[in-house]
Amino acid sequence: EEVEQNNQDFLESLNNIPDPSKYDNHDIRNLKLTRRTFNCLHRAGIQSIGDLRGFTADELLAIDRFGKHSLREVQDELNAYDLHLKED
């Protein structure tokens, strides 16, 4: 009976794990980004949160006029949704 309860608790805990892909189709306009950061991403063809999550930090930094401040801004916004950029 105890094992059964532990299994039930585990399964319930899985339901509480956020699914990061649920945000992938959301437009980056939904993020609170400065106009400069938004424009850099938009010019690079990044339109959705899923597009953005497909980039590494280094790849974003390679975008013209996208610097460390913009990167921090993007990371902070993604972190607010418990999301992250692609790992190197």
PDB file of C-alpha atoms in Angstrom:
ATOM      1  CA  GLU A   1       0.000   0.000   0.000  1.00  0.00           C
ATOM      2  CA  GLU A   2       2.864   2.405   0.821  1.00  0.00           C
ATOM      3  CA  VAL A   3       4.542   1.694  -2.529  1.00  0.00           C
ATOM      4  CA  GLU A   4       1.256   2.350  -4.279  1.00  0.00           C
ATOM      5  CA  GLN A   5       0.923   5.725  -2.509  1.00  0.00           C
ATOM      6  CA  ASN A   6       4.527   6.631  -3.385  1.00  0.00           C
ATOM      7  CA  ASN A   7       3.811   5.827  -7.042  1.00  0.00           C
ATOM      8  CA  GLN A   8       0.664   7.957  -6.930  1.00  0.00           C
ATOM      9  CA  ASP A   9       2.600  10.833  -5.327  1.00  0.00           C
ATOM     10  CA  PHE A  10       5.272  10.549  -8.019  1.00  0.00           C
ATOM     11  CA  LEU A  11       2.720  10.601 -10.829  1.00  0.00           C
ATOM     12  CA  GLU A  12       1.015  13.631  -9.311  1.00  0.00           C
ATOM     13  CA  SER A  13       4.362  15.417  -9.052  1.00  0.00           C
ATOM     14  CA  LEU A  14       4.917  14.861 -12.777  1.00  0.00           C
ATOM     15  CA  ASN A  15       1.719  16.784 -13.468  1.00  0.00           C
ATOM     16  CA  ASN A  16       3.231  19.776 -11.680  1.00  0.00           C
ATOM     17  CA  ILE A  17       6.318  19.905 -13.911  1.00  0.00           C
ATOM     18  CA  PRO A  18       5.840  22.767 -16.365  1.00  0.00           C
ATOM     19  CA  ASP A  19       5.863  21.864 -20.044  1.00  0.00           C
ATOM     20  CA  PRO A  20       8.201  24.408 -21.652  1.00  0.00           C
ATOM     21  CA  SER A  21       6.914  23.642 -25.143  1.00  0.00           C
ATOM     22  CA  LYS A  22       3.509  25.112 -24.278  1.00  0.00           C
ATOM     23  CA  TYR A  23       5.044  28.567 -24.831  1.00  0.00           C
ATOM     24  CA  ASP A  24       6.844  27.721 -28.064  1.00  0.00           C
ATOM     25  CA  ASN A  25       4.149  29.123 -30.359  1.00  0.00           C
ATOM     26  CA  HIS A  26       3.811  32.367 -28.412  1.00  0.00           C
ATOM     27  CA  ASP A  27       5.070  35.452 -30.191  1.00  0.00           C
ATOM     28  CA  ILE A  28       8.147  37.123 -28.712  1.00  0.00           C
ATOM     29  CA  ARG A  29       5.946  40.231 -28.453  1.00  0.00           C
ATOM     30  CA  ASN A  30       4.539  38.514 -25.344  1.00  0.00           C
ATOM     31  CA  LEU A  31       7.923  38.953 -23.654  1.00  0.00           C
ATOM     32  CA  LYS A  32       8.739  42.239 -21.950  1.00  0.00           C
ATOM     33  CA  LEU A  33      11.672  43.180 -24.156  1.00  0.00           C
ATOM     34  CA  THR A  34      12.998  46.598 -25.023  1.00  0.00           C
ATOM     35  CA  ARG A  35      12.336  47.760 -28.560  1.00  0.00           C
ATOM     36  CA  ARG A  36      16.028  47.386 -29.430  1.00  0.00           C
ATOM     37  CA  THR A  37      16.192  43.759 -28.274  1.00  0.00           C
ATOM     38  CA  PHE A  38      12.889  42.921 -29.944  1.00  0.00           C
ATOM     39  CA  ASN A  39      14.019  44.514 -33.217  1.00  0.00           C
ATOM     40  CA  CYS A  40      17.328  42.612 -33.193  1.00  0.00           C
ATOM     41  CA  LEU A  41      15.516  39.319 -32.694  1.00  0.00           C
ATOM     42  CA  HIS A  42      12.862  40.162 -35.272  1.00  0.00           C
ATOM     43  CA  ARG A  43      15.468  41.132 -37.896  1.00  0.00           C
ATOM     44  CA  ALA A  44      17.165  37.781 -37.258  1.00  0.00           C
ATOM     45  CA  GLY A  45      13.877  36.009 -38.047  1.00  0.00           C
ATOM     46  CA  ILE A  46      13.116  35.039 -34.455  1.00  0.00           C
ATOM     47  CA  GLN A  47       9.369  35.403 -34.076  1.00  0.00           C
ATOM     48  CA  SER A  48       8.278  32.873 -31.474  1.00  0.00           C
ATOM     49  CA  ILE A  49       9.469  31.831 -28.052  1.00  0.00           C
ATOM     50  CA  GLY A  50      10.191  28.416 -29.559  1.00  0.00           C
ATOM     51  CA  ASP A  51      12.447  30.052 -32.166  1.00  0.00           C
ATOM     52  CA  LEU A  52      14.239  31.918 -29.390  1.00  0.00           C
ATOM     53  CA  ARG A  53      14.698  28.795 -27.253  1.00  0.00           C
ATOM     54  CA  GLY A  54      16.388  27.142 -30.233  1.00  0.00           C
ATOM     55  CA  PHE A  55      19.356  29.515 -29.973  1.00  0.00           C
ATOM     56  CA  THR A  56      22.365  29.368 -27.698  1.00  0.00           C
ATOM     57  CA  ALA A  57      23.628  32.487 -25.931  1.00  0.00           C
ATOM     58  CA  ASP A  58      26.623  32.632 -28.279  1.00  0.00           C
ATOM     59  CA  GLU A  59      24.374  32.411 -31.329  1.00  0.00           C
ATOM     60  CA  LEU A  60      22.264  35.312 -30.061  1.00  0.00           C
ATOM     61  CA  LEU A  61      25.379  37.364 -29.320  1.00  0.00           C
ATOM     62  CA  ALA A  62      26.420  36.885 -32.963  1.00  0.00           C
ATOM     63  CA  ILE A  63      23.306  38.795 -34.103  1.00  0.00           C
ATOM     64  CA  ASP A  64      24.149  42.320 -35.242  1.00  0.00           C
ATOM     65  CA  ARG A  65      23.607  44.859 -32.432  1.00  0.00           C
ATOM     66  CA  PHE A  66      22.581  42.152 -29.948  1.00  0.00           C
ATOM     67  CA  GLY A  67      24.852  42.471 -26.937  1.00  0.00           C
ATOM     68  CA  LYS A  68      25.230  41.236 -23.384  1.00  0.00           C
ATOM     69  CA  HIS A  69      22.528  43.574 -22.095  1.00  0.00           C
ATOM     70  CA  SER A  70      20.042  42.181 -24.628  1.00  0.00           C
ATOM     71  CA  LEU A  71      21.103  38.637 -23.771  1.00  0.00           C
ATOM     72  CA  ARG A  72      20.532  39.250 -20.060  1.00  0.00           C
ATOM     73  CA  GLU A  73      17.141  40.753 -20.863  1.00  0.00           C
ATOM     74  CA  VAL A  74      16.134  37.688 -22.911  1.00  0.00           C
ATOM     75  CA  GLN A  75      17.392  35.264 -20.268  1.00  0.00           C
ATOM     76  CA  ASP A  76      15.536  37.114 -17.509  1.00  0.00           C
ATOM     77  CA  GLU A  77      12.294  37.047 -19.486  1.00  0.00           C
ATOM     78  CA  LEU A  78      12.639  33.349 -20.312  1.00  0.00           C
ATOM     79  CA  ASN A  79      13.469  32.577 -16.680  1.00  0.00           C
ATOM     80  CA  ALA A  80      10.202  34.243 -15.649  1.00  0.00           C
ATOM     81  CA  TYR A  81       8.449  31.402 -17.523  1.00  0.00           C
ATOM     82  CA  ASP A  82      10.930  28.797 -16.276  1.00  0.00           C
ATOM     83  CA  LEU A  83      12.374  28.600 -19.808  1.00  0.00           C
ATOM     84  CA  HIS A  84      15.969  28.656 -21.009  1.00  0.00           C
ATOM     85  CA  LEU A  85      18.022  29.079 -24.123  1.00  0.00           C
ATOM     86  CA  LYS A  86      19.517  26.070 -25.855  1.00  0.00           C
ATOM     87  CA  GLU A  87      22.680  24.843 -24.151  1.00  0.00           C
ATOM     88  CA  ASP A  88      26.019  25.161 -25.957  1.00  0.00           C
TER      89      ASP A  88
END
